[in-house]
Coordinates of C-alpha atoms in Angstrom, one line a residue:
M1 CA 140.5 291.8 22.6
K2 CA 138.1 292.3 19.8
C3 CA 136.0 289.7 18.0
P4 CA 134.5 290.2 14.6
G5 CA 131.3 292.1 14.9
P6 CA 128.1 292.1 12.8
P7 CA 129.7 294.1 9.9
E8 CA 132.4 291.4 9.7
S9 CA 129.8 288.7 9.3
S10 CA 129.0 289.7 5.7
R11 CA 132.8 289.7 4.9
L12 CA 133.2 286.2 6.5
A13 CA 130.2 284.9 4.4
F14 CA 131.9 286.4 1.3
F15 CA 135.2 284.7 2.2
L16 CA 133.4 281.4 2.8
D17 CA 131.6 281.5 -0.5
N18 CA 134.8 282.2 -2.4
A19 CA 136.6 279.4 -0.5
L20 CA 133.8 276.9 -1.3
A21 CA 133.9 277.9 -5.0
R22 CA 137.7 277.3 -5.2
E23 CA 137.4 274.0 -3.4
A24 CA 134.6 272.8 -5.7
R25 CA 136.7 273.7 -8.7
I26 CA 140.2 272.4 -7.7
W27 CA 139.9 269.9 -4.8
K28 CA 141.5 266.6 -5.7
V29 CA 143.0 263.8 -3.6
P30 CA 144.7 260.5 -4.3
V31 CA 142.8 257.2 -4.1
F32 CA 144.2 254.5 -1.9
Q33 CA 143.9 250.9 -3.0
N34 CA 145.5 247.8 -1.5
L35 CA 147.2 249.8 1.2
S36 CA 148.9 252.1 -1.3
V37 CA 148.3 255.0 -3.6
K38 CA 146.4 253.6 -6.5
G39 CA 148.7 252.7 -9.4
T40 CA 151.9 253.5 -7.5
D41 CA 154.3 251.8 -5.0
I42 CA 153.7 254.5 -2.4
S43 CA 152.3 252.8 0.8
L44 CA 150.0 254.3 3.4
S45 CA 152.9 254.6 5.9
C46 CA 155.1 256.3 3.3
Y47 CA 152.4 258.8 2.5
K48 CA 151.8 259.6 6.1
K49 CA 155.6 260.0 6.7
A50 CA 155.8 262.4 3.8
V51 CA 153.0 264.6 5.1
L52 CA 154.5 264.6 8.6
W53 CA 157.9 265.5 7.1
I54 CA 156.3 268.4 5.3
A55 CA 154.9 269.6 8.6
E56 CA 158.3 269.1 10.3
I57 CA 160.2 271.2 7.8
S58 CA 157.5 273.8 7.7
S59 CA 157.8 274.2 11.4
Q60 CA 161.6 274.2 11.3
F61 CA 161.6 277.2 9.0
K62 CA 158.8 279.0 10.9
F63 CA 156.4 278.9 8.0
H64 CA 152.7 279.8 8.7
P65 CA 150.2 276.9 9.2
E66 CA 148.6 278.0 6.0
T67 CA 151.8 277.1 4.1
F68 CA 151.8 273.6 5.4
A69 CA 148.2 273.2 4.5
L70 CA 148.8 274.5 1.0
A71 CA 151.8 272.3 0.5
T72 CA 149.8 269.3 1.5
S73 CA 147.0 270.3 -0.9
I74 CA 149.5 270.6 -3.7
F75 CA 151.1 267.3 -2.7
N76 CA 147.7 265.5 -2.8
R77 CA 146.6 267.0 -6.1
L78 CA 149.8 265.9 -7.8
L79 CA 149.6 262.4 -6.4
A80 CA 146.0 262.3 -7.7
S81 CA 147.1 263.5 -11.2
V82 CA 150.2 261.4 -11.9
K83 CA 151.5 258.0 -11.0
A84 CA 154.4 259.0 -8.9
Q85 CA 157.2 256.6 -7.8
L86 CA 158.3 256.2 -4.2
K87 CA 161.9 257.1 -5.0
Y88 CA 160.7 260.6 -6.1
L89 CA 158.3 261.1 -3.1
Q90 CA 160.8 263.1 -1.0
C91 CA 161.7 265.4 -3.8
I92 CA 158.0 265.9 -4.5
A93 CA 157.3 266.7 -0.9
I94 CA 160.0 269.3 -0.5
S95 CA 159.1 270.9 -3.9
C96 CA 155.5 271.2 -2.8
L97 CA 156.6 273.0 0.3
V98 CA 158.8 275.4 -1.6
L99 CA 156.0 276.2 -4.0
A100 CA 153.6 276.8 -1.0
A101 CA 156.2 279.0 0.7
K102 CA 156.6 281.1 -2.5
T103 CA 152.8 281.5 -2.6
N104 CA 152.2 282.4 1.1
E105 CA 155.3 283.6 2.8
E106 CA 157.2 286.9 2.6
D107 CA 160.3 286.9 0.4
E108 CA 162.6 287.6 3.4
V109 CA 161.3 284.5 5.2
I110 CA 161.8 282.0 2.4
P111 CA 165.3 280.4 2.5
S112 CA 167.1 279.7 -0.7
V113 CA 166.5 276.3 -2.3
K114 CA 170.1 275.3 -1.5
T115 CA 169.6 276.2 2.2
L116 CA 166.3 274.4 2.4
A117 CA 167.8 271.3 0.8
V118 CA 170.7 271.2 3.1
Q119 CA 168.9 271.9 6.4
S120 CA 166.0 269.6 5.7
G121 CA 168.3 266.7 5.0
C122 CA 166.4 265.7 1.9
K123 CA 169.5 264.7 0.0
R124 CA 168.3 266.3 -3.2
S125 CA 170.2 268.9 -5.1
P126 CA 168.8 272.4 -5.7
A127 CA 168.6 271.6 -9.5
E128 CA 166.5 268.5 -8.8
I129 CA 164.1 270.4 -6.6
L130 CA 163.7 273.2 -9.2
R131 CA 163.2 270.7 -11.9
M132 CA 160.5 269.0 -9.8
E133 CA 158.9 272.4 -9.1
R134 CA 158.5 272.9 -12.9
I135 CA 157.0 269.5 -13.3
I136 CA 154.4 270.1 -10.5
L137 CA 153.5 273.5 -12.1
D138 CA 153.0 271.9 -15.5
K139 CA 150.9 269.1 -14.1
L140 CA 148.7 271.4 -12.1
H141 CA 148.5 274.0 -14.9
W142 CA 150.1 276.7 -12.8
D143 CA 147.0 276.9 -10.7
L144 CA 148.3 276.1 -7.2
Y145 CA 146.1 278.0 -4.8
T146 CA 143.0 276.3 -3.6
A147 CA 141.0 276.6 -0.4
T148 CA 142.7 274.5 2.3
P149 CA 141.3 273.0 5.5
M150 CA 143.3 275.7 7.3
D151 CA 141.4 278.4 5.4
F152 CA 138.1 276.9 6.4
L153 CA 139.1 276.5 10.0
N154 CA 140.0 280.2 10.2
I155 CA 136.7 281.2 8.6
F156 CA 134.5 278.9 10.7
H157 CA 136.2 279.9 13.9
A158 CA 135.9 283.6 13.1
M159 CA 132.1 283.0 12.4
V160 CA 131.7 281.3 15.7
M161 CA 133.5 284.0 17.7
S162 CA 131.5 286.6 15.9
N163 CA 128.1 285.2 16.8
W164 CA 128.9 283.5 20.0
P165 CA 131.8 285.4 21.6
H166 CA 130.9 284.1 25.1
L167 CA 132.0 280.5 24.4
L168 CA 135.5 281.1 25.7
H169 CA 134.6 283.0 28.8
G170 CA 134.8 279.9 30.9
L171 CA 138.3 279.1 29.9
P172 CA 141.0 280.9 31.9
Q173 CA 143.7 282.7 29.9
M174 CA 142.2 281.7 26.6
N175 CA 141.3 284.0 23.7
P176 CA 140.3 283.4 20.1
S177 CA 143.8 283.4 18.7
R178 CA 145.1 280.9 21.3
H179 CA 142.0 278.8 20.7
V180 CA 142.4 278.6 17.0
A181 CA 146.1 277.8 17.4
F182 CA 145.1 274.8 19.5
L183 CA 142.6 273.6 16.9
T184 CA 145.3 274.1 14.2
K185 CA 147.4 271.4 15.9
Q186 CA 144.4 269.0 15.8
L187 CA 143.8 269.8 12.1
Q188 CA 147.4 269.2 11.1
H189 CA 147.3 265.8 12.8
C190 CA 144.2 264.9 10.9
M191 CA 145.6 266.0 7.5
A192 CA 148.2 263.2 7.7
C193 CA 145.5 260.6 8.1
H194 CA 144.7 258.8 4.8
Q195 CA 141.2 257.8 6.0
L196 CA 140.3 261.5 6.1
L197 CA 141.5 262.4 2.6
Q198 CA 138.1 261.4 1.2
F199 CA 136.5 264.5 2.9
K200 CA 136.9 268.0 1.6
G201 CA 138.7 270.5 3.7
S202 CA 135.5 272.4 4.5
T203 CA 134.0 269.2 6.0
L204 CA 137.1 268.4 8.0
A205 CA 137.5 271.9 9.4
L206 CA 133.8 272.0 10.4
V207 CA 134.1 268.7 12.2
I208 CA 137.1 270.0 14.2
I209 CA 135.0 273.0 15.2
T210 CA 132.1 270.8 16.1
L211 CA 134.0 268.5 18.4
E212 CA 135.4 271.5 20.2
L213 CA 132.0 273.1 20.6
E214 CA 130.6 269.9 22.0
R215 CA 133.3 270.1 24.7
L216 CA 132.7 273.8 25.4
T217 CA 128.9 274.1 25.5
P218 CA 125.8 272.0 25.7
D219 CA 124.1 274.4 23.3
W220 CA 126.4 273.5 20.4
F221 CA 123.8 272.1 18.0
P222 CA 122.2 275.5 16.9
V223 CA 125.7 276.8 16.2
I224 CA 126.7 273.9 14.0
T225 CA 123.3 273.8 12.3
D226 CA 123.9 277.4 11.2
L227 CA 127.4 276.6 9.9
L228 CA 126.3 273.4 8.1
K229 CA 123.8 275.5 6.1
K230 CA 126.4 278.1 5.2
A231 CA 129.1 275.6 4.3
Q232 CA 126.7 273.4 2.3
V233 CA 128.1 270.3 3.8
N234 CA 126.4 267.0 3.3
S235 CA 125.0 265.7 6.6
A236 CA 125.9 262.0 5.9
E237 CA 129.5 262.9 5.0
F238 CA 129.7 265.2 8.0
I239 CA 128.6 262.4 10.5
H240 CA 131.0 259.9 9.0
C241 CA 133.8 262.3 9.1
K242 CA 133.0 263.3 12.7
E243 CA 133.2 259.6 13.7
L244 CA 136.6 259.2 12.1
V245 CA 138.1 262.4 13.4
D246 CA 136.9 261.6 16.9
Q247 CA 138.8 258.3 16.7
E248 CA 141.9 260.0 15.2
L249 CA 142.0 262.7 17.9
M250 CA 141.9 260.1 20.6
R251 CA 145.4 259.2 19.5
L252 CA 146.6 262.6 20.5
Q253 CA 145.6 261.8 24.1
P254 CA 148.7 261.2 26.2
S255 CA 149.5 257.7 27.3
N256 CA 150.7 256.8 30.8
A257 CA 154.2 256.0 31.9
V258 CA 155.6 255.4 35.3
Y259 CA 158.8 257.0 36.5
I260 CA 160.7 256.2 39.7
F261 CA 162.7 258.9 41.4
C262 CA 165.6 257.7 43.5
P263 CA 167.1 260.3 45.8
I264 CA 170.4 258.4 46.2
S265 CA 171.4 258.6 42.5
Q266 CA 169.2 261.7 41.7
A267 CA 168.2 259.9 38.5
I268 CA 164.8 259.3 36.9
Q269 CA 164.3 256.0 35.2
G270 CA 161.4 255.4 32.8
H271 CA 159.4 252.2 32.5
P272 CA 157.0 252.8 29.6
K273 CA 155.6 249.3 29.8
A274 CA 154.9 249.4 33.6
R275 CA 151.3 249.5 34.7
L276 CA 149.9 251.9 37.3
P277 CA 149.1 249.6 40.3
Y278 CA 146.0 249.9 42.5
H279 CA 147.0 251.8 45.6
N280 CA 146.1 250.4 49.0
P281 CA 146.5 253.2 51.6
S282 CA 147.5 250.8 54.3
G283 CA 150.4 249.3 52.3
L284 CA 152.9 252.2 52.3
K285 CA 156.4 250.7 52.0
N286 CA 159.9 252.0 51.1
S287 CA 158.9 255.7 51.4
H288 CA 162.3 256.8 50.0
Q289 CA 160.9 256.1 46.5
V290 CA 158.6 258.5 44.9
R291 CA 156.3 257.6 42.0
L292 CA 155.6 260.2 39.4
R293 CA 152.8 259.8 37.0
V294 CA 153.4 261.9 33.9
A295 CA 151.8 262.3 30.5
V296 CA 154.0 261.0 27.7
N297 CA 153.0 261.7 24.1
Q298 CA 153.0 259.0 21.5
P299 CA 156.1 259.2 19.3
V300 CA 155.8 260.7 15.8
L301 CA 156.8 258.3 13.0
A302 CA 160.2 259.1 11.7
P303 CA 159.9 260.4 8.2
F304 CA 162.6 259.9 5.7
T305 CA 165.9 258.6 7.0
P306 CA 168.5 259.8 7.5
T307 CA 167.4 263.4 8.2
T308 CA 169.0 266.2 10.0
A309 CA 165.7 267.9 10.9
Q310 CA 164.2 267.2 14.3
I311 CA 161.1 265.2 14.5
P312 CA 158.2 267.4 15.6
D313 CA 157.2 267.0 19.3
D314 CA 153.6 266.6 20.1
R315 CA 154.2 268.7 23.1
M316 CA 154.9 271.7 20.8
E317 CA 153.2 274.7 22.4
T318 CA 150.4 276.2 20.4
D319 CA 151.8 279.6 21.2
E320 CA 154.1 279.0 18.2
Y321 CA 151.1 280.0 16.1
Y322 CA 149.7 282.6 18.5
D323 CA 151.6 285.7 17.2
G324 CA 150.2 285.1 13.7
F325 CA 146.6 284.4 14.8
R326 CA 146.2 287.3 17.3
H327 CA 146.3 289.8 14.4
L328 CA 143.3 288.1 13.0
Y329 CA 141.3 289.1 16.1
S330 CA 143.1 292.4 16.7
E331 CA 144.5 291.3 20.0
D332 CA 147.2 293.7 21.1
G333 CA 148.9 292.4 24.1
G334 CA 147.8 288.8 24.3
V335 CA 147.6 287.0 27.6
S336 CA 150.6 286.9 29.8
G337 CA 151.4 283.4 31.0
G338 CA 149.0 280.7 30.4
R339 CA 150.9 278.9 27.6
V340 CA 148.7 276.4 25.9
T341 CA 150.2 273.0 25.4
T342 CA 148.9 269.8 23.8
G343 CA 151.1 267.4 25.6
G344 CA 152.3 266.7 29.1
S345 CA 155.6 267.4 30.8
C346 CA 157.4 265.8 33.7
P347 CA 157.0 268.0 36.8
Q348 CA 160.0 268.9 38.9
L349 CA 159.9 268.0 42.6
R350 CA 161.2 270.8 44.7
P351 CA 161.3 270.9 48.5
G352 CA 158.8 273.1 50.2
E353 CA 156.3 273.4 47.3
G354 CA 153.7 271.2 48.9
S355 CA 154.4 268.1 46.8
S356 CA 153.4 265.0 48.8
P357 CA 155.3 261.7 48.5
C358 CA 153.6 259.0 46.5
P359 CA 153.6 255.3 47.4
P360 CA 156.1 253.0 45.8
L361 CA 155.4 250.8 42.8
Q362 CA 153.6 247.6 43.7
A363 CA 152.7 244.5 41.7
P364 CA 149.1 244.5 40.5
E365 CA 146.8 242.3 42.6
R366 CA 145.6 239.2 40.9
D367 CA 141.9 238.2 41.1

């Protein structure tokens, strides 16, 4: 595995300067007022569902994370430039993704507009999508590409790995490309949050990096101070954004559910509303029941209905992005095993694997 060395630092600084210049020139986002996009009938929930739907379709067609980020950027810029109506929101969303794919993806990867319309379940004809593409291009003056939060995340992460390559040494089976894939999932989640739209992509990406560095090392402050100077990020905005992102990422933490395994029927029944009781070691009863505590992710809001595309699962493994990111760091073989996931899965109980029986469910004791 190779990390960018000192010669690469000047290139990364050059990329950062260009990205900051593009962002300063083009960055534009819609304003929310009275729980909706200002001047439209598009509510906060409809906006979030549209962004999540773009992410869903992008993942379905195996587009790069940069394509989703660019599609979201085009989507935001258009909503900030025109007073769009809710009935056209789905057509706008799919058209933004098509334009982003045409910009970022290889020709052989991009499906036909007809295929994309059918498999995404958007219920729009290819002619409507193509017509909306032309409207978007006209409104944005055919200038689609801007620096996205994903671009800044890649640049900042490469800078950190270049100057402090030892940060990941304490993490087993982790390398820079797997690490940035994990951070990408967090960034995509934050990009659907309307409260974070007020911050530029450079600020949002730097906050994601900062929160991760706080987790990895106690000496994170000099690293972030250096990046803050290079990124020219306002300190007050940075602190405010950091507080909001920290709250938003807490929602990615898995909630608890209780499952009961019954050997007689060999069935697992879920009780999402059940509470984990306090366990008294002296109160073991009905040992034929086994309690399994598993991590269950919060469900993703269903986007447009009906739709034939599957809702993206928060347990999606970040290895989906690994093959793309490893080339950035010249990683040849990758790490065998050690798949990084952001969600929990229900473990299988197999005889002879050292799994110990758990006590049965008990009613919580009242004070």
